[in-house]
PDB file of C-alpha atoms in Angstrom:
ATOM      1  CA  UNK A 128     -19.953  48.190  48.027  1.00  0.00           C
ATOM      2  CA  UNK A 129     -16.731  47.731  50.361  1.00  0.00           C
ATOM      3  CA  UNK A 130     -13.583  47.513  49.029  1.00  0.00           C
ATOM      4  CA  UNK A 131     -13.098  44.389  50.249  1.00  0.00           C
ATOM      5  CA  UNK A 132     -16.112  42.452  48.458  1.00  0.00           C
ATOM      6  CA  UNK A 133     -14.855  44.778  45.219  1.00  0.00           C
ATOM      7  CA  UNK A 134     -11.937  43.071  45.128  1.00  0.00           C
ATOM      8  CA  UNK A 135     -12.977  39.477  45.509  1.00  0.00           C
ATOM      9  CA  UNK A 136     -15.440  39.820  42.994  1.00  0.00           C
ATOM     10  CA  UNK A 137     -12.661  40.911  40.583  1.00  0.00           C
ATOM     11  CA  UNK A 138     -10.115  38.017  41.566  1.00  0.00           C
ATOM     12  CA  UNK A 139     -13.408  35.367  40.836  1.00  0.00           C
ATOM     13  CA  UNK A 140     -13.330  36.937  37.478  1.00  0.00           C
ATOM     14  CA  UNK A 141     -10.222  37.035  36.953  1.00  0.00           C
ATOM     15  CA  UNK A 142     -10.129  33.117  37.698  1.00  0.00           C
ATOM     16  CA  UNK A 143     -13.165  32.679  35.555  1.00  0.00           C
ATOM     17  CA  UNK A 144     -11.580  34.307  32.970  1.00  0.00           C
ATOM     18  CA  UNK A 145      -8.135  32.068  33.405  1.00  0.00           C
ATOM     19  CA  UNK A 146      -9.897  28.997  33.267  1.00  0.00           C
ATOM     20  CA  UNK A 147     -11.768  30.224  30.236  1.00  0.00           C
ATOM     21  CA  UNK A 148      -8.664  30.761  28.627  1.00  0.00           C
ATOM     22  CA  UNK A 149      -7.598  27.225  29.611  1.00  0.00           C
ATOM     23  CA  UNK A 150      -9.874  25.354  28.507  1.00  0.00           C
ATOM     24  CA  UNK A 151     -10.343  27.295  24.984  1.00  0.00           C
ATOM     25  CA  UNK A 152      -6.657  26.091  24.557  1.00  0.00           C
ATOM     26  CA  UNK A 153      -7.220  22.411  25.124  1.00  0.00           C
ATOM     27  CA  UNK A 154     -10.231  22.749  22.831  1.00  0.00           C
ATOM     28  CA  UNK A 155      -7.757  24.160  20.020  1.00  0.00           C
ATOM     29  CA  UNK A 156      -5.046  21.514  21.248  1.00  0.00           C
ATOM     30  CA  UNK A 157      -7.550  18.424  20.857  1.00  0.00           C
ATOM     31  CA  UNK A 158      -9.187  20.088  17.320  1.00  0.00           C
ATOM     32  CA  UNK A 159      -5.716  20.025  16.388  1.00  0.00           C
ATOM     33  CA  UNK A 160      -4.817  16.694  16.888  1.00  0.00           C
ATOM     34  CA  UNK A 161      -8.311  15.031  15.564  1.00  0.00           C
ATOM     35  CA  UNK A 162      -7.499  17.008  12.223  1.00  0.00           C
ATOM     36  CA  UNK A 163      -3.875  15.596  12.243  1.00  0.00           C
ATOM     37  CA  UNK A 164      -4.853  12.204  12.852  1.00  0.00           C
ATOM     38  CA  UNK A 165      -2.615   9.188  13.744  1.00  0.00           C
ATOM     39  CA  UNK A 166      -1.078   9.043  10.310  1.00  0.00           C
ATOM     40  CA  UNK A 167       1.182  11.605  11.097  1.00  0.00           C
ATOM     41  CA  UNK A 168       4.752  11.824  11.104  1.00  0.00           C
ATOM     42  CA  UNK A 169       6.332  11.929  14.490  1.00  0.00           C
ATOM     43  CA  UNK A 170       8.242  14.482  15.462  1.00  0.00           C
ATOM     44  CA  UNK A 171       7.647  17.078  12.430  1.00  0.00           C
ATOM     45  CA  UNK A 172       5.016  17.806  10.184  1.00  0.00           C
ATOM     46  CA  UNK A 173       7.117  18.991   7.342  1.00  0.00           C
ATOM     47  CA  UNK A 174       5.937  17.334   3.854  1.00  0.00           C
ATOM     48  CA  UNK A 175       9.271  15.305   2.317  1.00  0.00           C
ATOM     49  CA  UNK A 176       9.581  17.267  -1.411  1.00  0.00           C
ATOM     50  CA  UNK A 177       9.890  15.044  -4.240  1.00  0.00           C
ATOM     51  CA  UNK A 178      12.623  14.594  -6.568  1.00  0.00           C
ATOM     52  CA  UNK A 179      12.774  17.001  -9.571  1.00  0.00           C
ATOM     53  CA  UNK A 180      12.291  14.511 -11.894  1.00  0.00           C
ATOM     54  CA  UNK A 181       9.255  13.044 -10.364  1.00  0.00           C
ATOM     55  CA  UNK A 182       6.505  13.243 -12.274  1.00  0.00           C
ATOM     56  CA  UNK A 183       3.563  15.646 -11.646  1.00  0.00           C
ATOM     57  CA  UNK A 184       0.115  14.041 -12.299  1.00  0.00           C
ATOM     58  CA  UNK A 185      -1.227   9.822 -12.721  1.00  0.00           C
ATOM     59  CA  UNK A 186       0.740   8.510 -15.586  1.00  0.00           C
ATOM     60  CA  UNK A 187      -2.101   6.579 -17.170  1.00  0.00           C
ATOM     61  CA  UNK A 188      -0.441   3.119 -18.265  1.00  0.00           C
ATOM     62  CA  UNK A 189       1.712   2.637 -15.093  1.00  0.00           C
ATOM     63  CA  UNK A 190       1.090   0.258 -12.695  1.00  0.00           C
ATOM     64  CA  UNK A 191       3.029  -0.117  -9.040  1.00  0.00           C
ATOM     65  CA  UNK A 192       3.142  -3.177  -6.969  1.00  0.00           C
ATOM     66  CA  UNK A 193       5.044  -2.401  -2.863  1.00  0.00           C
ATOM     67  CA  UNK A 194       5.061  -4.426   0.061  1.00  0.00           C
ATOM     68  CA  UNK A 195       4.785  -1.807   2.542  1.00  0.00           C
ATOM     69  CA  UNK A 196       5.887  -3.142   5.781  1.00  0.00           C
ATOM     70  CA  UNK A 197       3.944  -3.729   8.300  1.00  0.00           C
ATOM     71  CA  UNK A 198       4.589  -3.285  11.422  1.00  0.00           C
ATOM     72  CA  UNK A 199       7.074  -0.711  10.577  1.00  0.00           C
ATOM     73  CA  UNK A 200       7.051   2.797  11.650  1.00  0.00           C
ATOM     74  CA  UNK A 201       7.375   4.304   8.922  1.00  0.00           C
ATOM     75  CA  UNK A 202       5.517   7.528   8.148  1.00  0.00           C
ATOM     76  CA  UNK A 203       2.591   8.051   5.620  1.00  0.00           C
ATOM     77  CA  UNK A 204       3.781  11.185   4.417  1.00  0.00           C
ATOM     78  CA  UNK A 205       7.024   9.282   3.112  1.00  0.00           C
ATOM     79  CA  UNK A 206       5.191   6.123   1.777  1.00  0.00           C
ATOM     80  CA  UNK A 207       2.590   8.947  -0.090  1.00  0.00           C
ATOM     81  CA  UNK A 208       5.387  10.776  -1.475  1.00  0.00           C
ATOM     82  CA  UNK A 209       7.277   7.623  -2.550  1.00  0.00           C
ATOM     83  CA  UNK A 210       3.966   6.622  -4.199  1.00  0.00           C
ATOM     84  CA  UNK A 211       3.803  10.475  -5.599  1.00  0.00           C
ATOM     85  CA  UNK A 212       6.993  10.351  -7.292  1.00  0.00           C
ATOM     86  CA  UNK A 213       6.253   7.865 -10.207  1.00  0.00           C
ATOM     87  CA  UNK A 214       2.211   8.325  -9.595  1.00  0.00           C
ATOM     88  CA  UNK A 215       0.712   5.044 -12.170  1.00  0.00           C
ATOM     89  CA  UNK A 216      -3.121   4.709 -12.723  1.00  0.00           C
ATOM     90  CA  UNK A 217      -2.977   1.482 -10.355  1.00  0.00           C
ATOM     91  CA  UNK A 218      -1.548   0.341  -7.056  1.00  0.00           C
ATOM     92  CA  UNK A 219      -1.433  -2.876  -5.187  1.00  0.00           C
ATOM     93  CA  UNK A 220      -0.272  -2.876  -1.539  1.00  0.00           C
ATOM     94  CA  UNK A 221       0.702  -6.179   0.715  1.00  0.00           C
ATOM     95  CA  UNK A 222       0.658  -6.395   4.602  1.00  0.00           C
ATOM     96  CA  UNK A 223      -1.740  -2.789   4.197  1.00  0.00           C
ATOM     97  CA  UNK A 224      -3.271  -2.212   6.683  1.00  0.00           C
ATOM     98  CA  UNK A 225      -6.313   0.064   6.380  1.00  0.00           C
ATOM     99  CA  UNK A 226      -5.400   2.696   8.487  1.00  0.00           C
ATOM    100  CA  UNK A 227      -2.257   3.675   7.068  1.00  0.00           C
ATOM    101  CA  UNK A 228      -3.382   3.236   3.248  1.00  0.00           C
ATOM    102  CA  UNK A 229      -6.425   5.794   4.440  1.00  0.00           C
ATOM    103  CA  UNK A 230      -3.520   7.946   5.389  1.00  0.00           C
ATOM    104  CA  UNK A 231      -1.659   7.706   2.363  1.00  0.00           C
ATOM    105  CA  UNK A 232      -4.787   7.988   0.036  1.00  0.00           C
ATOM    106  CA  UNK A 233      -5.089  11.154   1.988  1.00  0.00           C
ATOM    107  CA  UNK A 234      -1.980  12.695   1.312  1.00  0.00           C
ATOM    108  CA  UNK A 235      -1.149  11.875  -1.915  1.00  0.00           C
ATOM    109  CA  UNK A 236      -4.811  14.077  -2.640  1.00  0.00           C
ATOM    110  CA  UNK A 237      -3.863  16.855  -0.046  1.00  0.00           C
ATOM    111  CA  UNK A 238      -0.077  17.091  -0.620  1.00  0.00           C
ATOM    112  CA  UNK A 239       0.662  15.833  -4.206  1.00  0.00           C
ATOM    113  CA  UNK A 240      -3.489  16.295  -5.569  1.00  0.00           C
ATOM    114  CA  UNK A 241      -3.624  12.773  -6.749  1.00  0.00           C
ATOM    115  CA  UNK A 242      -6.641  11.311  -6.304  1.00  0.00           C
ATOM    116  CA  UNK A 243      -7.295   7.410  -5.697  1.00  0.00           C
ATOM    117  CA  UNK A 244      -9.989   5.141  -5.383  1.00  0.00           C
ATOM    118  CA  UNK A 245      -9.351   2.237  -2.953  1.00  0.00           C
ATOM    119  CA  UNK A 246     -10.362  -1.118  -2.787  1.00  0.00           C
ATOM    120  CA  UNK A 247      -9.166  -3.784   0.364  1.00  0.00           C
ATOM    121  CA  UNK A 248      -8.506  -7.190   0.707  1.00  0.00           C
ATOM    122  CA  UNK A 249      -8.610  -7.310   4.496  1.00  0.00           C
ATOM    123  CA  UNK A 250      -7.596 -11.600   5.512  1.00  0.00           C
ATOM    124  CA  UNK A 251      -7.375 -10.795   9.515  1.00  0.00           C
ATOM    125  CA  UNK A 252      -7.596  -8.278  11.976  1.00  0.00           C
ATOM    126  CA  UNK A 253      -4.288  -7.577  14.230  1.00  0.00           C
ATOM    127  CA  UNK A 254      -3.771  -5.350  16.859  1.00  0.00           C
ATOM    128  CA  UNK A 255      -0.050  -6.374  16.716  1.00  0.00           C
ATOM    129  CA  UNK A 256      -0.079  -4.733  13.062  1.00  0.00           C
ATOM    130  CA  UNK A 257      -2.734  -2.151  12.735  1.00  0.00           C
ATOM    131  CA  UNK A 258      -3.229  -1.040  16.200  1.00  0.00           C
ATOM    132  CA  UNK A 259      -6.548  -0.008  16.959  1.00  0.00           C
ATOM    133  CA  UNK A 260      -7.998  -1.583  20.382  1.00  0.00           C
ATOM    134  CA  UNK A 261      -7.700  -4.723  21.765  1.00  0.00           C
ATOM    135  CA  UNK A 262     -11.626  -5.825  20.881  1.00  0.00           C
ATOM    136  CA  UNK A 263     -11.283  -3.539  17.796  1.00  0.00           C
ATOM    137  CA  UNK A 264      -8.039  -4.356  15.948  1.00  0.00           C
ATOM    138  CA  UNK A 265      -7.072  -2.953  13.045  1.00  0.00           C
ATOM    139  CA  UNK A 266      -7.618  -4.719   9.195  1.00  0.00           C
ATOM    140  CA  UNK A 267      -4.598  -6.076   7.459  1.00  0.00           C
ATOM    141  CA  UNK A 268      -4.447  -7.507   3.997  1.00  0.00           C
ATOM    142  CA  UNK A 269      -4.178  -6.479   0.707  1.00  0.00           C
ATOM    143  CA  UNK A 270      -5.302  -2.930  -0.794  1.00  0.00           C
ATOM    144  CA  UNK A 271      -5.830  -1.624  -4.345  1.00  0.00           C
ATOM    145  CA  UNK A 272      -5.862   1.884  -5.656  1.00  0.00           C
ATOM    146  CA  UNK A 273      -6.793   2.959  -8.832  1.00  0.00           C
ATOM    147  CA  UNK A 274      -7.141   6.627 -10.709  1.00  0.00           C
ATOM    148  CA  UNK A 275     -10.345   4.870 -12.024  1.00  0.00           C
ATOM    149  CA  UNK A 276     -13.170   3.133 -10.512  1.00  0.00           C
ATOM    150  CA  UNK A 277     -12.913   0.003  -9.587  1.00  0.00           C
ATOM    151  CA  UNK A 278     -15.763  -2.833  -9.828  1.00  0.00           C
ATOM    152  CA  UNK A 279     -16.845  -6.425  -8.862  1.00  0.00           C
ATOM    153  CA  UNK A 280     -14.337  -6.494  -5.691  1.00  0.00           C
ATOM    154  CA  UNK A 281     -13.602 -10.117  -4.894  1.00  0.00           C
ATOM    155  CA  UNK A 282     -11.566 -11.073  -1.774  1.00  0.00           C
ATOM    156  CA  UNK A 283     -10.396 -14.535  -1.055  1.00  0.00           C
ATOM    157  CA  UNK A 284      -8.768 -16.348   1.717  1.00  0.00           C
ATOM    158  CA  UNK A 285      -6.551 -19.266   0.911  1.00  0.00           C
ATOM    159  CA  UNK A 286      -7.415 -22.361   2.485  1.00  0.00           C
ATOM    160  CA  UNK A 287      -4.073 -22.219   3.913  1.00  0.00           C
ATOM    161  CA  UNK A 288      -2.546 -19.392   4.961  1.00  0.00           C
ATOM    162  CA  UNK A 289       0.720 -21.188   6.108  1.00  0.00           C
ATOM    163  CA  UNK A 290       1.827 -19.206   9.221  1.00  0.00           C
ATOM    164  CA  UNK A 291      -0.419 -16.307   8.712  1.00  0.00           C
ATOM    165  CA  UNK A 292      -3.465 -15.899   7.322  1.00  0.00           C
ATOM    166  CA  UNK A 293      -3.070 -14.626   3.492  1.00  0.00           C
ATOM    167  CA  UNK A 294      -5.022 -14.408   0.251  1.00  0.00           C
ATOM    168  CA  UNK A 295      -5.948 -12.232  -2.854  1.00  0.00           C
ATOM    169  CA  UNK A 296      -7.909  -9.779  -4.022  1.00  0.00           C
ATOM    170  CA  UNK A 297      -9.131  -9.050  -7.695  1.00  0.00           C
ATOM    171  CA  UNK A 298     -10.762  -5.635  -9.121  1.00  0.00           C
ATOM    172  CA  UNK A 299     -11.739  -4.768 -12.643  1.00  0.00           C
ATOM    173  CA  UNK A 300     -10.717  -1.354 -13.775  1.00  0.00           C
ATOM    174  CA  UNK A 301      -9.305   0.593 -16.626  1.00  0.00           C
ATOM    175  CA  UNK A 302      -5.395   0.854 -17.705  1.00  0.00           C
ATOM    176  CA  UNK A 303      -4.771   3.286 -20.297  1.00  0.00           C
ATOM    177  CA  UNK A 304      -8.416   3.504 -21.775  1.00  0.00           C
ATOM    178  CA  UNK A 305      -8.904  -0.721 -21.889  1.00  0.00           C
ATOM    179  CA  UNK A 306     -10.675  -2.512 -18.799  1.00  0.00           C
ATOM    180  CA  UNK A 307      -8.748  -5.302 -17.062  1.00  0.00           C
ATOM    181  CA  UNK A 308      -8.818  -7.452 -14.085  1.00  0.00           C
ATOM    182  CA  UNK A 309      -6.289  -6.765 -11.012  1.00  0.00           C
ATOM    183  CA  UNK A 310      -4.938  -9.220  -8.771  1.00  0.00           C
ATOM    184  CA  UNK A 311      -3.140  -8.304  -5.905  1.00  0.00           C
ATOM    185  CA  UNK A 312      -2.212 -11.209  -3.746  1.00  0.00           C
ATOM    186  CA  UNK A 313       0.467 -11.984  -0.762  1.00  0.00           C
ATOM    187  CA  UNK A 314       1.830 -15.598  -0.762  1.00  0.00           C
ATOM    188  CA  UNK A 315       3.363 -17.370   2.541  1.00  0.00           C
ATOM    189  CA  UNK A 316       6.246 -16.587   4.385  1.00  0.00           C
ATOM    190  CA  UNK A 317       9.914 -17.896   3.006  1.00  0.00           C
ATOM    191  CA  UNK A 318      10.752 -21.926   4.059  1.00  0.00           C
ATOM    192  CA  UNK A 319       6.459 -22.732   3.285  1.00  0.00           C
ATOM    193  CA  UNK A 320       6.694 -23.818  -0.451  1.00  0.00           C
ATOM    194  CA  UNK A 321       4.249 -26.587  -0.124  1.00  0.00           C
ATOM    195  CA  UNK A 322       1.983 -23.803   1.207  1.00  0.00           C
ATOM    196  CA  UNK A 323       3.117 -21.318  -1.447  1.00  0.00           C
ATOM    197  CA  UNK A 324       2.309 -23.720  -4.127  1.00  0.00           C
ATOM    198  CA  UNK A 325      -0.933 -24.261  -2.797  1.00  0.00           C
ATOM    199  CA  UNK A 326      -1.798 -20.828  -2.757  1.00  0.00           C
ATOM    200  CA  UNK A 327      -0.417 -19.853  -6.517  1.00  0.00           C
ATOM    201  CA  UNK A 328      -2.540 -23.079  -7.391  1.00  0.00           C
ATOM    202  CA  UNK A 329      -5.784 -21.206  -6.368  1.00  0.00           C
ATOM    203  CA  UNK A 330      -4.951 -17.748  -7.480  1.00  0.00           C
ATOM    204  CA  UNK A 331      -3.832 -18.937 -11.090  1.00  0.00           C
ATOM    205  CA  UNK A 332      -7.332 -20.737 -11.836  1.00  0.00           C
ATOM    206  CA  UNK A 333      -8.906 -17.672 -11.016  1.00  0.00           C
ATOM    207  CA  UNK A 334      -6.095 -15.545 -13.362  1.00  0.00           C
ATOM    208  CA  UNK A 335      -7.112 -17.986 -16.179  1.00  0.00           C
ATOM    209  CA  UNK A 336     -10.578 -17.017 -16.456  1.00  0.00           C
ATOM    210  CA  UNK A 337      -9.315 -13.770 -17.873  1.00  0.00           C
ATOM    211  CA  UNK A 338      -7.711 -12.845 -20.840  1.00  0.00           C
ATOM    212  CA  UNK A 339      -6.670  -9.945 -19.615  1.00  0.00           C
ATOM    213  CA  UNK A 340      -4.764  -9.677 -16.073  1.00  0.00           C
ATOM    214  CA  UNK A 341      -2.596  -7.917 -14.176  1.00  0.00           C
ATOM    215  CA  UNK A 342      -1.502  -9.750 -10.978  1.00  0.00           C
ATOM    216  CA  UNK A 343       0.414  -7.724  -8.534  1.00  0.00           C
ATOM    217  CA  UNK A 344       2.488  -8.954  -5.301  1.00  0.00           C
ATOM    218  CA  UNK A 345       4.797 -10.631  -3.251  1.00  0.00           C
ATOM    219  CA  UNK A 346       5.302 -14.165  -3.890  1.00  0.00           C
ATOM    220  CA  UNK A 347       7.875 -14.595  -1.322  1.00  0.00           C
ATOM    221  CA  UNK A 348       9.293 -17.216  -4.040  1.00  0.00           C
ATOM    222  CA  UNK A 349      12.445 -16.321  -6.475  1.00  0.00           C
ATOM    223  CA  UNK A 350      11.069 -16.805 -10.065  1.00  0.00           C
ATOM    224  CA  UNK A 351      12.500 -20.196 -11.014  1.00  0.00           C
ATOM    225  CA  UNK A 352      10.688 -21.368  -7.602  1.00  0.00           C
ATOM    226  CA  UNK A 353       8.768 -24.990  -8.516  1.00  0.00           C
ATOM    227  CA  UNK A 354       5.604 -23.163  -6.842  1.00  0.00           C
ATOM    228  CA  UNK A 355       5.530 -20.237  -9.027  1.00  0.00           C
ATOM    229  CA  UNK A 356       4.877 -22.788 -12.232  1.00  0.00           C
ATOM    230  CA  UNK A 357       1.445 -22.486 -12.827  1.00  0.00           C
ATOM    231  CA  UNK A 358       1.499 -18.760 -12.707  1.00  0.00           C
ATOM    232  CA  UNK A 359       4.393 -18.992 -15.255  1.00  0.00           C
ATOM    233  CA  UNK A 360       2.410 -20.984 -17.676  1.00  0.00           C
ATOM    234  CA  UNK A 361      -0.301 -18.067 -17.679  1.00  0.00           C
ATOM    235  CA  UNK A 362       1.901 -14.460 -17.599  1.00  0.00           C
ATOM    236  CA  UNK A 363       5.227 -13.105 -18.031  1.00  0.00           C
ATOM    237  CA  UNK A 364       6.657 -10.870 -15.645  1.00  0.00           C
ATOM    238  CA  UNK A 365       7.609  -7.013 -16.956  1.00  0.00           C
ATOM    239  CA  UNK A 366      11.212  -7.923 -16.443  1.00  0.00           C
ATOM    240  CA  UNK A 367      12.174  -9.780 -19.446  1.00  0.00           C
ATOM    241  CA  UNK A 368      15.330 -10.731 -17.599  1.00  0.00           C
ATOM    242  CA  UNK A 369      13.140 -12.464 -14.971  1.00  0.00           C
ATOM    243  CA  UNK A 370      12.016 -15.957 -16.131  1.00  0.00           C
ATOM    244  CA  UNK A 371      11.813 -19.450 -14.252  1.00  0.00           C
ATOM    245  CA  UNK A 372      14.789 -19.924 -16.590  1.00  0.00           C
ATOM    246  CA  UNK A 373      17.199 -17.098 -16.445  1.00  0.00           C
ATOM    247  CA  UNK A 374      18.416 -14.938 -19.293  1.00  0.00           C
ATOM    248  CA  UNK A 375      20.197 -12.502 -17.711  1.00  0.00           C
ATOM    249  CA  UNK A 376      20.798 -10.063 -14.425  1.00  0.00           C
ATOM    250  CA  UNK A 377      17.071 -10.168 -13.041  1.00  0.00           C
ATOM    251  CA  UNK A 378      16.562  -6.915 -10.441  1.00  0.00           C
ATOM    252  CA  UNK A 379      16.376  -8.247  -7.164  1.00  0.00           C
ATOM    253  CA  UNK A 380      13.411  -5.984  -5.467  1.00  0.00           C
ATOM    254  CA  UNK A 381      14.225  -7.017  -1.908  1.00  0.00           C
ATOM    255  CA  UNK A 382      16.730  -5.653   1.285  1.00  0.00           C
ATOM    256  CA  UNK A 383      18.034  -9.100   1.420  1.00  0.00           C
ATOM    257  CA  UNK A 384      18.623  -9.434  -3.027  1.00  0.00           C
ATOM    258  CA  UNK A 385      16.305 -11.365  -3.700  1.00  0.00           C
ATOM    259  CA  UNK A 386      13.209 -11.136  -6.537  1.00  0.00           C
ATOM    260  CA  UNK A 387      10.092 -11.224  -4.801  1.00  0.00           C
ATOM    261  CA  UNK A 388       7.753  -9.076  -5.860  1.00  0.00           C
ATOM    262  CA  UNK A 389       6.276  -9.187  -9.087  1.00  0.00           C
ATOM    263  CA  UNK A 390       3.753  -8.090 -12.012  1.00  0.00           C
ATOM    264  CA  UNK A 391       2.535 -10.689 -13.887  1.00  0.00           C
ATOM    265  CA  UNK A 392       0.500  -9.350 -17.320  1.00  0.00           C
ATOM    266  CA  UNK A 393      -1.766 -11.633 -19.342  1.00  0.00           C
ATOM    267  CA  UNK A 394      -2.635 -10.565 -22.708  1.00  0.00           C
ATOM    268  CA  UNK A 395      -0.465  -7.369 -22.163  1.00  0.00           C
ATOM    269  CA  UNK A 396       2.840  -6.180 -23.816  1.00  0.00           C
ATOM    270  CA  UNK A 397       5.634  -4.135 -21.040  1.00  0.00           C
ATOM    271  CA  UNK A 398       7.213  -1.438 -22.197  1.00  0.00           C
ATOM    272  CA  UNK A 399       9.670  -0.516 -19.290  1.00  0.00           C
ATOM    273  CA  UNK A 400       9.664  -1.158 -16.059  1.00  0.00           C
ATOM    274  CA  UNK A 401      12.030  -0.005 -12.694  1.00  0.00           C
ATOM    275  CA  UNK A 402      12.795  -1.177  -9.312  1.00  0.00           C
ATOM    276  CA  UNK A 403      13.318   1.986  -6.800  1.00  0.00           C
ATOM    277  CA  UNK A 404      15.194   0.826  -3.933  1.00  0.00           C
ATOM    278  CA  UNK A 405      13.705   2.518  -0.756  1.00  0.00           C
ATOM    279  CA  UNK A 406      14.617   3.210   2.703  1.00  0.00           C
ATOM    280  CA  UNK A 407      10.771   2.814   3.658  1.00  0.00           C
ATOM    281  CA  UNK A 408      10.755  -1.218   3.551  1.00  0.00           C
ATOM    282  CA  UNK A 409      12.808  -4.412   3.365  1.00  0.00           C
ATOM    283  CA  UNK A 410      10.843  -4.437  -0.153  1.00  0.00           C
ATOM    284  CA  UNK A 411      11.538  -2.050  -3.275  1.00  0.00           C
ATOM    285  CA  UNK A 412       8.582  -0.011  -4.987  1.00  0.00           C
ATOM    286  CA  UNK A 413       7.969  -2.203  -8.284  1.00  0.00           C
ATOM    287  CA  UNK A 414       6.440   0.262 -11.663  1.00  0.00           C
ATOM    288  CA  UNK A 415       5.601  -0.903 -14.664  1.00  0.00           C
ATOM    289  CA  UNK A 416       4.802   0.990 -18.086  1.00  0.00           C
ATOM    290  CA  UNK A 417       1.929  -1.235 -20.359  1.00  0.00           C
ATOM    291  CA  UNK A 418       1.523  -0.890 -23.864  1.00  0.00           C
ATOM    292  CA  UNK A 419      -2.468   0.740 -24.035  1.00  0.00           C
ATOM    293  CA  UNK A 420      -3.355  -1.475 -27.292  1.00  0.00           C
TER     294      UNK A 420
END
C-alpha cells in the first residue's frame, strides 16, 4: 500500500470516528433533556431546601387549598417544595394546569418522597396558559391530590363561566381515617358577582347532598360578599375570624389583602389553620388541620 492511500484511509477514520463522537453527544444531550422535562427550573437545577421546621412526611388531617398562578413562570420545583413544607393528606389547585401539577406530583415523590394521587377538573384547553401546540393546547382547570385514593370524579362546567370558562370538581376520599367528599372549585373573575352568585348557586346544591364536605378554592368574593350566601348557610370556613359578619382580624390570603381563598367544612370541626404568604403567586398557600372524629 502507498503511503499516500495509508494516510487517507486514516484521516476517513479519523472523521468517522469524530462524527461518531458527535453524534453520541447529541444523543446524551437530547436523553438528557427528555429526562428533565419542561418542568424544570430555568437556569439551575438545584432543589430549593425546605425550612427546618417543615415537616417530613403527609400529615394525615391537613388539607391545603392554592391558587397557583397561571400563566406565571414560576418553577415546579418551588411550587413542590412549597407544597412539601406543610405536606396535608389533600390538595386542591385553581388555574392548574396539567402539565405543571404532573411536574409537581413528580417532585414532591422524587425530591421530598411524598406520594400523591391526582385527580383534574380540566374546563378549557389554552395554549395561552398551558402551552403545548397550537392544535394541542394544554388543559387548565382545577386539580386534586390526595395521599389516598380518590373515587367517583365528577367535573362540572358552570353554565356561565363569566369571562372565562370555570367550574368544579368533587372527589370522595379519606381525611384522617373517615371518607369525605372534596370540592375544589374556581369562581369568576373580581367585578362578575351576578356571575359569581350564579356559580356558588350550583356548587352549593351539589355541597348539600353531603353531610360531609370539604370545599376548597378561590371564590374571588370577600366573605361577607351577597354571592357567597348560600355557601354560608351550608359550611363555616376554618378561620373562625372569617364570617359574612365579621368578628375579628380575618387573614387576608391574597397579594392585593384581600380573603379569597377558602375551605369550607360541613359536618367537620377545625382545629388550626395558617395562611403562608408566598413569593410563588398573587395568592397565599391556605392549610387547614381537621378534627379526625
Amino acid at each position: 500500500m502507498k503511503t499516500s492511500d495509508a494516510l487517507c484511509i486514516h484521516t476517513e477514520e479519523a472523521m468517522v470516528l469524530e462524527r461518531s463522537t458527535r453524534l453520541l453527544a447529541g444523543a446524551v444531550i437530547v436523553a438528557c433533556m427528555v429526562l428533565v422535562g419542561p418542568s424544570a427550573p430555568s437556569g439551575s437545577l438545584s432543589v430549593r431546601s425546605l425550612p427546618d421546621e417543615a415537616v417530613r412526611d403527609v400529615v394525615p388531617n391537613r388539607v391545603m387549598t392554592w391558587n397557583i398562578c397561571n400563566p406565571c413562570d414560576e418553577s415546579n420545583v418551588d411550587r413542590a417544595a412549597e407544597i412539601a413544607t406543610y405536606a396535608p393528606q389533600v390538595i386542591g389547585l385553581q388555574e392548574a394546569c396539567v402539565r405543571d401539577v404532573e411536574g409537581i406530583r413528580d417532585h414532591l415523590e422524587n425530591l421530598y418522597g411524598l406520594v400523591y394521587h391526582v385527580e383534574y377538573g380540566t374546563v378549557l384547553r389554552s395554549w395561552g396558559r398551558c402551552g403545548g401546540t397550537p392544535w394541542s393546547p394544554g388543559a387548565y382547570g382545577q386539580a386534586v391530590l390526595s395521599a389516598a385514593p380518590m373515587t367517583d370524579l365528577v367535573t362540572v362546567e358552570y353554565p356561565d363561566g363569566g369571562s372565562e370558562d370555570r367550574g368544579y370538581m368533587a372527589v370522595t376520599t379519606t381525611v384522617g381515617d373517615r371518607p369525605v367528599r372534596v370540592f375544589n372549585t374556581h369562581l369568576a373573575e373580581r367585578r362578575q358577582e351576578a356571575v359569581r352568585a350564579d356559580q356558588a348557586g350550583v356548587l352549593a346544591a351539589e355541597v348539600a347532598r353531603h353531610d360531609r364536605a370539604i370545599v376548597l378554592g378561590d371564590f374571588n368574593a370577600v366573605p361577607d360578599a351577597p354571592e357567597l350566601t348560600g355557601i354560608w348557610a351550608l359550611a363555616t370556613d376554618t378561620d373562625p375570624e372569617c364570617r359574612p359578619t365579621p368578628t375579628g382580624t380575618c387573614q387576608p390570603t391574597t397579594d392585593w389583602q384581600s380573603k379569597f381563598d377558602y375551605i369550607f367544612l360541613r359536618g367537620i370541626v377545625p382545629l388550626d389553620h395558617q395562611v403562608h404568604p408566598t413569593p410563588y403567586s398573587d395568592h397565599h398557600p391556605l392549610h387547614a388541620d381537621l378534627d379526625p372524629a
